[in-house]
Coordinates of C-alpha atoms in Angstrom, one line a residue:
M1 CA -5.9 12.3 27.7
T2 CA -6.0 12.8 23.9
K3 CA -3.1 14.4 22.1
P4 CA -3.5 17.7 20.3
L5 CA -4.2 17.2 16.6
P6 CA -3.5 19.7 13.8
K7 CA -6.7 21.3 12.4
F8 CA -5.7 20.3 8.9
L9 CA -3.2 17.6 7.8
P10 CA 0.1 19.5 6.9
I11 CA 0.1 18.0 3.4
V12 CA 3.3 19.6 2.2
A13 CA 5.3 18.6 5.3
I14 CA 3.9 15.0 5.1
L15 CA 4.8 14.6 1.5
G16 CA 8.2 16.2 2.0
E17 CA 8.9 13.5 4.6
V18 CA 7.5 10.7 2.6
F19 CA 9.7 11.5 -0.4
Q20 CA 12.8 12.3 1.5
L21 CA 14.8 9.3 0.5
H22 CA 18.3 8.4 1.7
W23 CA 20.5 6.5 -0.7
R24 CA 20.0 3.4 1.5
H25 CA 16.3 3.8 0.9
V26 CA 16.8 3.9 -2.8
L27 CA 18.9 0.7 -2.7
M28 CA 16.1 -0.9 -0.6
L29 CA 13.5 0.1 -3.2
F30 CA 15.5 -1.6 -6.0
A31 CA 16.1 -4.7 -3.8
M32 CA 12.4 -5.0 -3.1
T33 CA 11.6 -4.5 -6.8
A34 CA 13.9 -7.4 -7.6
A35 CA 11.8 -9.6 -5.3
Y36 CA 8.4 -8.1 -6.2
A37 CA 8.6 -7.7 -10.0
P38 CA 9.1 -11.4 -11.1
P39 CA 5.9 -12.9 -9.7
L40 CA 4.0 -9.8 -10.9
I41 CA 5.6 -9.6 -14.4
F42 CA 6.1 -13.2 -15.3
G43 CA 3.4 -14.9 -13.2
L44 CA 0.3 -12.8 -12.3
G45 CA 0.3 -10.5 -15.3
P46 CA 0.4 -13.2 -18.0
A47 CA -2.0 -15.4 -16.1
M48 CA -4.5 -12.6 -15.8
I49 CA -4.2 -11.8 -19.5
E50 CA -4.9 -15.5 -20.5
I51 CA -7.8 -15.8 -18.1
S52 CA -9.3 -12.6 -19.5
K53 CA -9.4 -14.2 -22.9
I54 CA -11.7 -17.0 -21.7
P55 CA -15.4 -16.4 -22.0
P56 CA -17.3 -16.3 -18.6
E57 CA -19.3 -19.4 -19.4
R58 CA -16.1 -21.4 -19.9
M59 CA -14.3 -20.3 -16.8
Q60 CA -14.6 -23.8 -15.3
E61 CA -12.5 -25.1 -18.2
I62 CA -9.4 -23.1 -17.2
D63 CA -6.3 -25.2 -17.4
G64 CA -5.1 -26.5 -14.1
A65 CA -1.5 -25.2 -14.7
L66 CA -2.8 -21.7 -15.5
R67 CA -5.0 -21.7 -12.5
G68 CA -2.1 -22.8 -10.3
S69 CA 0.2 -20.2 -11.8
F70 CA -2.4 -17.5 -11.1
M71 CA -2.9 -18.5 -7.5
A72 CA 0.8 -18.9 -6.7
S73 CA 1.6 -15.6 -8.2
F74 CA -1.3 -13.9 -6.6
V75 CA -0.4 -15.2 -3.1
A76 CA 3.3 -14.2 -3.7
V77 CA 2.3 -10.6 -4.7
I78 CA -0.1 -10.2 -1.7
V79 CA 2.5 -11.5 0.8
L80 CA 5.3 -9.4 -0.7
S81 CA 3.0 -6.3 -0.8
A82 CA 2.2 -6.7 2.9
A83 CA 5.9 -7.4 3.8
I84 CA 7.0 -4.2 2.0
F85 CA 4.2 -2.2 3.7
V86 CA 5.3 -3.4 7.1
L87 CA 8.9 -2.7 6.4
W88 CA 8.3 0.8 5.2
V89 CA 6.0 1.7 8.1
R90 CA 8.9 0.7 10.3
V91 CA 11.5 2.5 8.2
T92 CA 9.5 5.7 8.4
L93 CA 9.0 5.5 12.2
I94 CA 12.2 4.0 13.5
G95 CA 14.7 4.1 10.7
A96 CA 16.1 1.4 8.3
R97 CA 18.5 -0.3 10.8
A98 CA 15.9 -0.6 13.6
A99 CA 13.2 -1.6 11.1
L100 CA 15.2 -4.7 10.0
L101 CA 16.2 -5.7 13.5
G102 CA 13.9 -6.8 16.3
D103 CA 12.2 -10.1 16.8
P104 CA 12.2 -12.0 13.5
A105 CA 9.5 -14.3 14.7
R106 CA 7.1 -11.4 14.7
W107 CA 7.4 -10.8 10.9
P108 CA 4.9 -13.5 9.8
I109 CA 2.4 -12.2 12.4
R110 CA 2.8 -8.6 11.2
I111 CA 2.4 -9.6 7.6
L112 CA -0.7 -11.8 8.2
R113 CA -2.4 -9.0 10.2
V114 CA -1.7 -6.5 7.4
I115 CA -2.9 -8.9 4.8
G116 CA -6.2 -9.2 6.8
L117 CA -6.5 -5.4 6.9
F118 CA -5.8 -5.1 3.2
A119 CA -8.5 -7.6 2.5
V120 CA -11.1 -5.8 4.7
A121 CA -10.3 -2.5 2.9
S122 CA -10.3 -3.9 -0.6
L123 CA -13.3 -6.1 -0.3
G124 CA -15.2 -3.5 1.7
G125 CA -14.6 -1.0 -1.1
V126 CA -16.0 -3.3 -3.7
V127 CA -19.0 -4.1 -1.6
A128 CA -19.6 -0.4 -1.0
L129 CA -19.9 0.1 -4.8
L130 CA -22.3 -2.9 -5.4
P131 CA -25.5 -0.8 -5.0
L132 CA -24.2 1.6 -7.6
G133 CA -23.7 -1.1 -10.1
M134 CA -20.4 0.4 -11.3
F135 CA -16.8 -0.4 -10.6
T136 CA -14.9 2.6 -12.2
Q137 CA -11.3 3.1 -11.0
L138 CA -12.2 6.5 -9.6
L139 CA -15.0 5.2 -7.4
A140 CA -13.1 2.1 -6.3
T141 CA -10.0 4.2 -5.4
L142 CA -12.1 6.7 -3.4
A143 CA -14.0 3.9 -1.5
I144 CA -10.9 1.9 -0.8
S145 CA -8.9 5.0 0.2
F146 CA -11.6 5.9 2.8
L147 CA -11.6 2.4 4.2
F148 CA -7.8 2.5 4.4
A149 CA -8.1 5.8 6.2
L150 CA -10.4 4.2 8.8
L151 CA -8.0 1.3 9.2
S152 CA -4.9 3.6 9.2
R153 CA -4.0 3.3 12.9
R154 CA -4.6 -0.5 12.9
L155 CA -2.2 -0.9 10.0
V156 CA 0.6 1.0 11.8
V157 CA -0.1 -0.8 15.1
A158 CA 0.1 -4.2 13.3
S159 CA 3.3 -3.3 11.6
M160 CA 5.0 -1.9 14.7
D161 CA 3.7 -4.4 17.4
I162 CA 2.3 -1.5 19.4
P163 CA 0.4 -2.7 22.5
K164 CA -3.4 -2.3 22.2
G165 CA -4.6 1.1 23.3
Q166 CA -1.1 2.7 23.5
G167 CA -1.0 6.2 21.9
R168 CA -4.7 6.0 21.0
T169 CA -6.3 9.3 20.1
A170 CA -9.7 10.6 19.2
V171 CA -10.0 10.9 15.4
T172 CA -13.0 12.5 13.9
M173 CA -14.8 11.4 10.7
E174 CA -13.6 14.7 9.1
D175 CA -10.0 13.5 9.9
H176 CA -10.7 10.2 8.1
F177 CA -12.0 12.0 5.1
R178 CA -8.9 14.2 4.9
L179 CA -6.6 11.2 5.1
A180 CA -8.7 9.4 2.5
A181 CA -8.4 12.4 0.1
L182 CA -4.6 12.4 0.6
L183 CA -4.4 8.6 0.0
A184 CA -6.6 8.9 -3.1
A185 CA -4.6 11.8 -4.5
A186 CA -1.3 10.1 -4.0
S187 CA -2.7 6.9 -5.7
F188 CA -3.9 8.8 -8.8
L189 CA -0.6 10.8 -9.0
L190 CA 1.5 7.6 -8.9
L191 CA -0.8 5.9 -11.4
L192 CA -0.5 8.9 -13.8
V193 CA 3.3 8.9 -13.6
Q194 CA 3.5 5.1 -14.0
T195 CA 1.2 5.3 -17.0
V196 CA 3.3 8.0 -18.7
V197 CA 6.6 6.3 -18.0
S198 CA 5.5 2.7 -18.9
G199 CA 3.6 3.9 -21.9
G200 CA 6.6 5.9 -23.2
L201 CA 8.9 2.9 -22.8
A202 CA 6.5 0.6 -24.5
L203 CA 6.2 3.1 -27.4
V204 CA 10.0 3.0 -28.1
G205 CA 9.9 -0.8 -28.0
A206 CA 11.4 -1.3 -24.5
T207 CA 8.7 -3.7 -23.4
L208 CA 10.6 -5.6 -20.7
T209 CA 11.9 -2.3 -19.3
A210 CA 8.3 -1.0 -19.2
K211 CA 7.3 -4.1 -17.2
V212 CA 10.2 -3.6 -14.8
A213 CA 9.3 0.0 -14.4
A214 CA 5.7 -1.0 -13.6
G215 CA 7.1 -3.3 -10.9
L216 CA 9.2 -0.5 -9.5
F217 CA 6.2 1.9 -9.5
S218 CA 4.1 -0.8 -7.7
V219 CA 6.8 -1.0 -5.0
L220 CA 7.0 2.8 -4.8
A221 CA 3.2 3.0 -4.4
I222 CA 3.3 0.6 -1.5
T223 CA 6.1 2.4 0.2
V224 CA 4.5 5.8 -0.3
M225 CA 1.2 4.6 1.2
A226 CA 3.0 3.0 4.1
S227 CA 4.9 6.2 4.8
L228 CA 1.7 8.3 4.6
H229 CA 0.1 6.1 7.2
A230 CA 3.2 6.1 9.4
V231 CA 3.6 9.9 9.3
V232 CA 0.0 10.6 10.0
Y233 CA 0.0 8.2 12.9
R234 CA 3.0 10.1 14.4
L235 CA 1.2 13.4 13.9
R236 CA -1.9 12.0 15.7
T237 CA -0.1 10.4 18.6
M238 CA 2.4 13.2 19.3
A239 CA 2.1 16.9 19.6
P240 CA 2.6 18.1 16.0
T241 CA 5.8 20.0 15.3
V242 CA 4.5 21.7 12.2
P243 CA 1.6 24.2 12.0

């Protein structure tokens, strides 16, 4: 028996819950930023800048140390991104204390499953745009947001260790498009705020602070997306309590 679904996603109620942060959540955000920002700021960012300066025909000449720095930082950022996503899905659905408890041996499995789903959505979005011959941020975000909407339930199931088939509901293509629109809108809003804040800090000469702010916004973006998936999952698997 399928659960009743709201005709339209209650956007205001969803966003209200996503951004309803307890002081413990704020401390967790800063703690996650402390782990996430260093490989992003001091590893992946500088390595990408240096690689971008090398002409395409000389890419094979990239220094081994630079290549190693890029790969190590890239792997660290991906693993940390998946770990933060898993944690925040769990925080949203079962609370901070319960999210951190449970079987610790399951964490590597959860993280690997989410990384796999991340890869499917990201690579699928790029492949979807290949026939168009363009990779603008708008189109890429829309394509990837739609794929993340299609994979939304799987992301939550992987994060929560939910048994296969439990709480499964019928979700229409229209529902997927609505969630994709919500994910894309949240992505653009967070990017806009990050650009304004980081740009303002850079203008006044606070370069390092701007980089740390970028790391904080990256963590915030992951937690917002995780919460959106978690809240929508709950709406779809339980009788909605909001109109």
